[in-house]
Amino acid sequence: MNYLYQAVDEIVGFISSALKMLKIEQVSRMIEALEETYRKNNLRKILVMGAGRSGLVAKAFAMRLLHLGYHVYALGETLVPSIGPNDLVVAISGSGRTKLIVTAAEAAKNVGAKIIAITSFPDSPLARLADIVVEVPGRTKIAAEEDYFARQILGIHEPLAPLGTLFEDTAMVFLDGVIVELMHRLGKTEEDLKKIHANIEL
Amino acid sequence: MNYLYQAVDEIVGFISSALKMLKIEQVSRMIEALEETYRKNNLRKILVMGAGRSGLVAKAFAMRLLHLGYHVYALGETLVPSIGPNDLVVAISGSGRTKLIVTAAEAAKNVGAKIIAITSFPDSPLARLADIVVEVPGRTKIAAEEDYFARQILGIHEPLAPLGTLFEDTAMVFLDGVIVELMHRLGKTEEDLKKIHANIEL
Amino acid sequence: MNYLYQAVDEIVGFISSALKMLKIEQVSRMIEALEETYRKNNLRKILVMGAGRSGLVAKAFAMRLLHLGYHVYALGETLVPSIGPNDLVVAISGSGRTKLIVTAAEAAKNVGAKIIAITSFPDSPLARLADIVVEVPGRTKIAAEEDYFARQILGIHEPLAPLGTLFEDTAMVFLDGVIVELMHRLGKTEEDLKKIHANIEL
Amino acid sequence: MNYLYQAVDEIVGFISSALKMLKIEQVSRMIEALEETYRKNNLRKILVMGAGRSGLVAKAFAMRLLHLGYHVYALGETLVPSIGPNDLVVAISGSGRTKLIVTAAEAAKNVGAKIIAITSFPDSPLARLADIVVEVPGRTKIAAEEDYFARQILGIHEPLAPLGTLFEDTAMVFLDGVIVELMHRLGKTEEDLKKIHANIEL
């Protein structure tokens, strides 16, 4: 099982390096937008979106936002209300080019929502339409020449983790960090989260 | 395409007969519980549940409850908070025996929620634990000897629509009728529903 | 509960009238495409799509296609493979204008898939890009002037069922009829469907 | 944003330590069961299950199994067929006590499926019924006295990451390592995965 151990080392090493490369002003703007949304909780909603595994990471983040007391929804689920001005959209796409996510984010922008893009590419269509961009490094699925960003970090030639894995796992840990920061800013304890956590779930 | 036309005739005929057999006191108790939940909207939640196609019917109902202004959630989706005393559970199961639904409804009962069961079998495990049972006829998936209820209605020997189809389609139309009744009781217009209806959806 | 009973009468009456208005050549082309896909089962897949309640109807149809032995997937679920030439897409949208569905159907067309559109509007963007259009009447959510089609059927001025309800319920019953037709064409009994039906499900 | 940085350090440190504590014989049995399932691909299916965020991790794993060519399904999604003898169930639960998951795993065992449990607690109900247990450390949601396992690893008194976060993120990375090991054992390149990866997705 050499490959398994090498792969988990690669992934953990990547996440660790990647998180050190986060741009503090970007992260700071994201946290402030989330904090502000909470303060105006009765008026404001959050809609998360992402395709494939990025969509699952978006949902894992949304679940914790729910536990913090947010009015939060995930694109693709049954129970999603209309959104409007000042509502927040968190769109996750490593490449920033996933067609349905760009289309959905554009639609959200058109109704006045504020868009936060979590992506590896600040020049991507998703990033360009976003109000706040948080660059999260990843070896994304798009063309190899755009891939050097990830390789640069680790100095590797043949990464083991396939497709979007490094981006997705890094985004997962980063967003779990965002939750901890919000807990402290909003004065929430683990006990508070537990009270909202589903008691009947699948 | 004879079979298609015969089948849709059978289904429409079944729905029509089945809806005439609804027990008015049962339906009335369900409507009142839903109305009361709305009036205490800030405190109370609704959790819908159902397996397979019954789960999809439950979600279709939940979507309209959302449009009416309810705080409503569907078991199996990402964003489900804890529920508690006085919250409402709407559990849909033709046979009333679907294992995970009975288990989930029991758990909900244990935390004090009020259970509404939509089922063809008032003696089923789900119905027995429910606070309110609404019998909706259907040719359910369980053993043939229990099947006579549905056959009785239509006087048929070999229904065309397979498995739970007749129950599911009847439940769908019945619950859409419940929505219209609630609209009028809560003073909601179609315009009100439109305002909450997702403007970005999949 | 007058409104409930009036509403279910309206819905059943609408479904019944609407199904009589189905265009037999359209339905026939749809059935043949599905039958052909089954015969080439090892090579061909079906992807269903729809937003909101139309998406739930699409999933209810997909579940039965699975029971018939198809390789079938639903947009928005986790487990969706790539599709390509000769694969079939079934896209459901009353208005034929739901943005994400039109975008997804276009993407499917670009990779060579054959598109079946289930819609009330044969001139809509979805219908125009489809290979096969099946018109299913409905009082859709779009502008009132396009609404007369549904009113014409029933001669009503103020339909009770809100938003897309009439389209969705009619599409549900129509697609259940399609399943019965396919059962007979493919020589499948209810017992065959039961064997594939999930034994552990939520 | 001190808390964010401390939290991501804690999470990355935890994942790294936890993965070193994996029991090689357990992981080896899991990999072999998965490899064998692939070799008998036409006959055998995999059903993944997990509640809440563990369910999202299960789905992220399932998506990659699909890309590898497996017939894989996720409990709670629409398109799930029956499973039977020799089919594989991968059940993820930090506590090993999540009611609906234990109930579903029992049902799977009763129809002859082989159960792989990913859990922090080898004495939990889920682990006891499983054929293969892979212990993945985590600071799970259950009672504090059982919590020392996680604390022992890091020597911490008040972990920052709330609820099941450490288990979920560790399981995510571990299962991504399993995918890389399987890629090499099954002779799959990233290009092979890309061919199956959804080209139309949300």
PDB file of C-alpha atoms in Angstrom, chain B residues 17-27 134-137 170 174, chain C residues 4-5 8:
ATOM      1  CA  SER B  17     -61.742   7.341  -6.936  1.00  0.00           C
ATOM      2  CA  ALA B  18     -59.120   7.294  -4.226  1.00  0.00           C
ATOM      3  CA  LEU B  19     -59.502  10.981  -3.429  1.00  0.00           C
ATOM      4  CA  LYS B  20     -63.239  10.453  -2.954  1.00  0.00           C
ATOM      5  CA  MET B  21     -62.413   7.854  -0.314  1.00  0.00           C
ATOM      6  CA  LEU B  22     -60.330  10.231   1.792  1.00  0.00           C
ATOM      7  CA  LYS B  23     -61.592  10.352   5.373  1.00  0.00           C
ATOM      8  CA  ILE B  24     -62.558  13.929   6.041  1.00  0.00           C
ATOM      9  CA  GLU B  25     -61.749  13.898   9.788  1.00  0.00           C
ATOM     10  CA  GLN B  26     -58.245  12.620   9.044  1.00  0.00           C
ATOM     11  CA  VAL B  27     -57.604  15.256   6.400  1.00  0.00           C
ATOM     12  CA  VAL B 134     -54.235  10.132   6.659  1.00  0.00           C
ATOM     13  CA  GLU B 135     -55.185   7.028   4.693  1.00  0.00           C
ATOM     14  CA  VAL B 136     -54.392   7.408   1.018  1.00  0.00           C
ATOM     15  CA  PRO B 137     -55.351   4.310  -0.990  1.00  0.00           C
ATOM     16  CA  THR B 170     -52.510   9.882  -5.595  1.00  0.00           C
ATOM     17  CA  PHE B 174     -53.769  14.970  -2.598  1.00  0.00           C
TER      18      PHE B 174
ATOM     19  CA  LEU C   4     -58.935  21.046  -1.101  1.00  0.00           C
ATOM     20  CA  TYR C   5     -61.727  19.147  -2.825  1.00  0.00           C
ATOM     21  CA  VAL C   8     -58.022  17.945  -6.445  1.00  0.00           C
TER      22      VAL C   8
END
